[in-house]
Short mmCIF file of N, CA and C in Angstrom, two decimals:
data_model
loop_
_atom_site.label_atom_id
_atom_site.label_comp_id
_atom_site.label_asym_id
_atom_site.label_seq_id
_atom_site.Cartn_x
_atom_site.Cartn_y
_atom_site.Cartn_z
N UNK Z 18 1.01 -1.11 0.07
CA UNK Z 18 0.01 -0.05 0.05
C UNK Z 18 0.97 1.37 -0.07
N UNK Z 19 0.42 2.23 -0.82
CA UNK Z 19 1.46 3.40 -1.00
C UNK Z 19 0.33 4.63 -0.83
N UNK Z 20 0.78 5.51 -0.12
CA UNK Z 20 0.09 7.02 -0.15
C UNK Z 20 1.05 8.17 -0.23
N UNK Z 21 0.39 8.81 -0.91
CA UNK Z 21 1.30 10.27 -1.27
C UNK Z 21 0.46 11.42 -0.87
N UNK Z 22 1.41 12.39 -0.25
CA UNK Z 22 1.16 13.35 0.37
C UNK Z 22 1.95 14.72 -0.06
N UNK Z 23 1.23 15.68 -0.66
CA UNK Z 23 1.82 17.24 -1.00
C UNK Z 23 1.62 17.96 0.09
N UNK Z 24 2.99 18.30 0.76
CA UNK Z 24 2.68 19.31 1.91
C UNK Z 24 2.43 20.70 1.68
N UNK Z 25 2.85 21.09 0.38
CA UNK Z 25 2.52 22.47 0.09
C UNK Z 25 1.88 22.15 -1.42
N UNK Z 26 0.70 22.21 -1.73
CA UNK Z 26 0.03 22.22 -2.94
C UNK Z 26 0.35 22.94 -4.15
N UNK Z 27 1.15 23.78 -3.80
CA UNK Z 27 1.66 24.77 -4.86
C UNK Z 27 3.19 24.22 -5.49
N UNK Z 28 3.84 23.41 -4.68
CA UNK Z 28 4.98 22.68 -5.11
C UNK Z 28 4.83 21.13 -5.36
N UNK Z 29 4.07 20.93 -6.55
CA UNK Z 29 4.13 19.69 -7.00
C UNK Z 29 5.36 18.73 -7.10
N UNK Z 30 6.46 19.60 -7.26
CA UNK Z 30 7.78 18.66 -7.40
C UNK Z 30 8.35 18.19 -6.35
N UNK Z 31 7.56 18.40 -5.03
CA UNK Z 31 8.28 17.96 -3.86
C UNK Z 31 7.03 17.00 -3.09
N UNK Z 32 7.07 15.89 -2.55
CA UNK Z 32 6.00 15.05 -2.15
C UNK Z 32 6.78 14.21 -1.29
N UNK Z 33 5.65 13.57 -0.58
CA UNK Z 33 6.14 12.53 0.53
C UNK Z 33 5.17 11.35 0.32
N UNK Z 34 6.17 10.25 0.20
CA UNK Z 34 5.48 8.68 -0.03
C UNK Z 34 5.46 7.96 1.42
N UNK Z 35 4.39 7.32 1.41
CA UNK Z 35 4.29 6.48 2.79
C UNK Z 35 4.06 5.20 2.08
N UNK Z 36 4.98 3.95 2.25
CA UNK Z 36 4.63 2.64 1.72
C UNK Z 36 4.54 1.80 3.15
N UNK Z 37 3.53 0.84 2.99
CA UNK Z 37 3.21 -0.06 4.03
C UNK Z 37 3.11 -1.29 3.10
N UNK Z 38 4.43 -2.11 3.43
CA UNK Z 38 4.11 -3.56 2.55
C UNK Z 38 3.36 -4.54 3.23
N UNK Z 39 2.43 -5.17 1.98
CA UNK Z 39 1.51 -6.26 2.39
C UNK Z 39 2.10 -7.74 2.79
N UNK Z 40 3.35 -7.77 2.16
CA UNK Z 40 4.18 -8.99 2.49
C UNK Z 40 5.71 -8.92 2.45
N UNK Z 41 6.31 -9.87 2.60
CA UNK Z 41 7.86 -10.15 2.66
C UNK Z 41 8.39 -9.51 4.14
N UNK Z 42 9.68 -9.25 4.04
CA UNK Z 42 10.43 -9.06 5.29
C UNK Z 42 9.93 -7.55 5.78
N UNK Z 43 9.64 -6.76 5.08
CA UNK Z 43 9.12 -5.88 5.78
C UNK Z 43 7.44 -5.39 6.01
N UNK Z 44 6.98 -6.67 6.01
CA UNK Z 44 5.55 -6.53 6.02
C UNK Z 44 4.82 -5.97 7.45
N UNK Z 45 3.85 -4.91 7.42
CA UNK Z 45 3.51 -4.46 8.59
C UNK Z 45 4.37 -3.32 9.15
N UNK Z 46 5.25 -3.02 8.37
CA UNK Z 46 6.15 -1.66 8.44
C UNK Z 46 5.53 -0.50 7.88
N UNK Z 47 5.86 0.65 8.30
CA UNK Z 47 5.41 2.05 7.84
C UNK Z 47 6.66 2.71 7.50
N UNK Z 48 6.90 3.08 6.04
CA UNK Z 48 8.31 3.67 5.47
C UNK Z 48 7.99 4.77 5.01
N UNK Z 49 8.50 6.09 5.42
CA UNK Z 49 8.05 7.39 4.73
C UNK Z 49 9.21 7.70 3.88
N UNK Z 50 8.94 8.27 2.86
CA UNK Z 50 10.25 8.97 2.01
C UNK Z 50 9.62 10.05 1.63
N UNK Z 51 10.83 11.33 1.22
CA UNK Z 51 10.58 12.54 0.55
C UNK Z 51 10.94 12.37 -0.79
N UNK Z 52 10.27 12.92 -1.72
CA UNK Z 52 11.14 13.08 -2.99
C UNK Z 52 10.89 14.49 -3.32
N UNK Z 53 11.76 15.13 -4.11
CA UNK Z 53 11.99 16.40 -4.77
C UNK Z 53 12.58 16.00 -6.30
N UNK Z 54 11.54 16.39 -7.09
CA UNK Z 54 12.08 16.53 -8.41
C UNK Z 54 12.65 17.69 -8.91
N UNK Z 55 13.74 17.66 -9.19
CA UNK Z 55 14.42 18.99 -9.66
C UNK Z 55 14.00 19.57 -11.10
N UNK Z 56 14.13 20.89 -11.46
CA UNK Z 56 13.57 21.36 -12.55
C UNK Z 56 14.56 21.12 -13.74
N UNK Z 57 15.58 20.61 -13.58
CA UNK Z 57 16.14 20.13 -14.59
C UNK Z 57 15.96 18.35 -14.96
N UNK Z 58 14.91 17.90 -14.42
CA UNK Z 58 14.41 16.56 -14.49
C UNK Z 58 14.57 15.83 -15.76
N UNK Z 59 14.94 14.81 -15.98
CA UNK Z 59 15.02 13.87 -17.43
C UNK Z 59 16.44 13.94 -17.25
N UNK Z 60 17.35 14.95 -17.03
CA UNK Z 60 18.79 15.05 -17.25
C UNK Z 60 19.23 15.14 -15.66
N UNK Z 61 18.50 15.31 -14.59
CA UNK Z 61 19.15 15.46 -13.39
C UNK Z 61 17.78 14.42 -12.37
N UNK Z 62 18.36 13.33 -12.17
CA UNK Z 62 17.52 12.72 -11.04
C UNK Z 62 16.70 13.04 -9.85
N UNK Z 63 15.73 12.62 -9.67
CA UNK Z 63 14.85 13.20 -8.50
C UNK Z 63 15.79 12.70 -7.08
N UNK Z 64 15.56 13.49 -6.04
CA UNK Z 64 16.58 13.22 -4.96
C UNK Z 64 15.51 12.67 -4.04
N UNK Z 65 15.57 11.57 -3.53
CA UNK Z 65 14.73 10.66 -2.65
C UNK Z 65 15.55 10.36 -1.20
N UNK Z 66 14.72 10.47 0.03
CA UNK Z 66 15.56 10.13 1.31
C UNK Z 66 14.29 9.52 2.06
N UNK Z 67 14.98 8.50 2.58
CA UNK Z 67 14.06 7.66 3.49
C UNK Z 67 13.79 8.17 4.84
N UNK Z 68 13.03 8.65 5.42
CA UNK Z 68 12.73 9.54 6.84
C UNK Z 68 12.45 8.53 7.83
N UNK Z 69 12.27 7.30 7.49
CA UNK Z 69 12.33 6.07 8.61
C UNK Z 69 13.63 5.46 8.71
N UNK Z 70 13.81 5.41 9.93
CA UNK Z 70 15.01 4.65 10.23
C UNK Z 70 14.91 3.08 9.73
N UNK Z 71 15.79 2.66 9.19
CA UNK Z 71 15.70 1.31 8.65
C UNK Z 71 17.07 0.56 8.14
N UNK Z 72 17.24 -0.57 8.32
CA UNK Z 72 18.28 -1.25 7.74
C UNK Z 72 18.26 -1.81 6.41
N UNK Z 73 19.09 -1.30 5.30
CA UNK Z 73 18.47 -1.70 3.97
C UNK Z 73 19.69 -1.40 3.19
N UNK Z 74 20.55 -2.53 2.62
CA UNK Z 74 21.88 -2.54 1.94
C UNK Z 74 21.94 -1.09 0.66
N UNK Z 75 20.33 -0.60 0.50
CA UNK Z 75 20.59 0.57 -0.46
C UNK Z 75 20.16 1.90 0.03
N UNK Z 76 20.21 1.80 1.75
CA UNK Z 76 19.68 2.93 2.35
C UNK Z 76 20.73 3.32 3.31
N UNK Z 77 21.33 4.47 3.35
CA UNK Z 77 22.16 4.84 4.28
C UNK Z 77 21.65 5.28 5.53
N UNK Z 78 22.60 5.34 6.74
CA UNK Z 78 22.20 5.41 8.09
C UNK Z 78 21.35 6.71 8.39
N UNK Z 79 21.83 7.73 7.35
CA UNK Z 79 21.08 9.03 7.54
C UNK Z 79 19.81 9.35 6.53
N UNK Z 80 19.63 8.23 5.65
CA UNK Z 80 18.23 8.06 4.70
C UNK Z 80 18.56 8.18 3.27
N UNK Z 81 19.73 8.32 3.07
CA UNK Z 81 19.91 8.60 1.38
C UNK Z 81 19.58 7.11 0.93
N UNK Z 82 19.26 7.48 -0.42
CA UNK Z 82 18.91 6.06 -1.33
C UNK Z 82 20.29 5.94 -1.95
N UNK Z 83 20.79 4.95 -2.15
CA UNK Z 83 22.14 4.73 -2.84
C UNK Z 83 21.64 3.50 -4.18
N UNK Z 84 21.36 3.92 -5.21
CA UNK Z 84 21.15 3.26 -6.09
C UNK Z 84 22.18 3.53 -7.50
#
């Protein structure tokens, strides 16, 4: 299950995503991410940060996504 929240309706390039897995290792967890899509998007990737403290090989201790 995913939910999207736009804290400022005038800034559609910045939003928060809440993910609640229905199955797998993280089932029952609630994970929040913030996403900022830059003006130069398509040439510059979006910035995504995990706001929920989690151990995952692609997420640093401070929440940066490493892909």
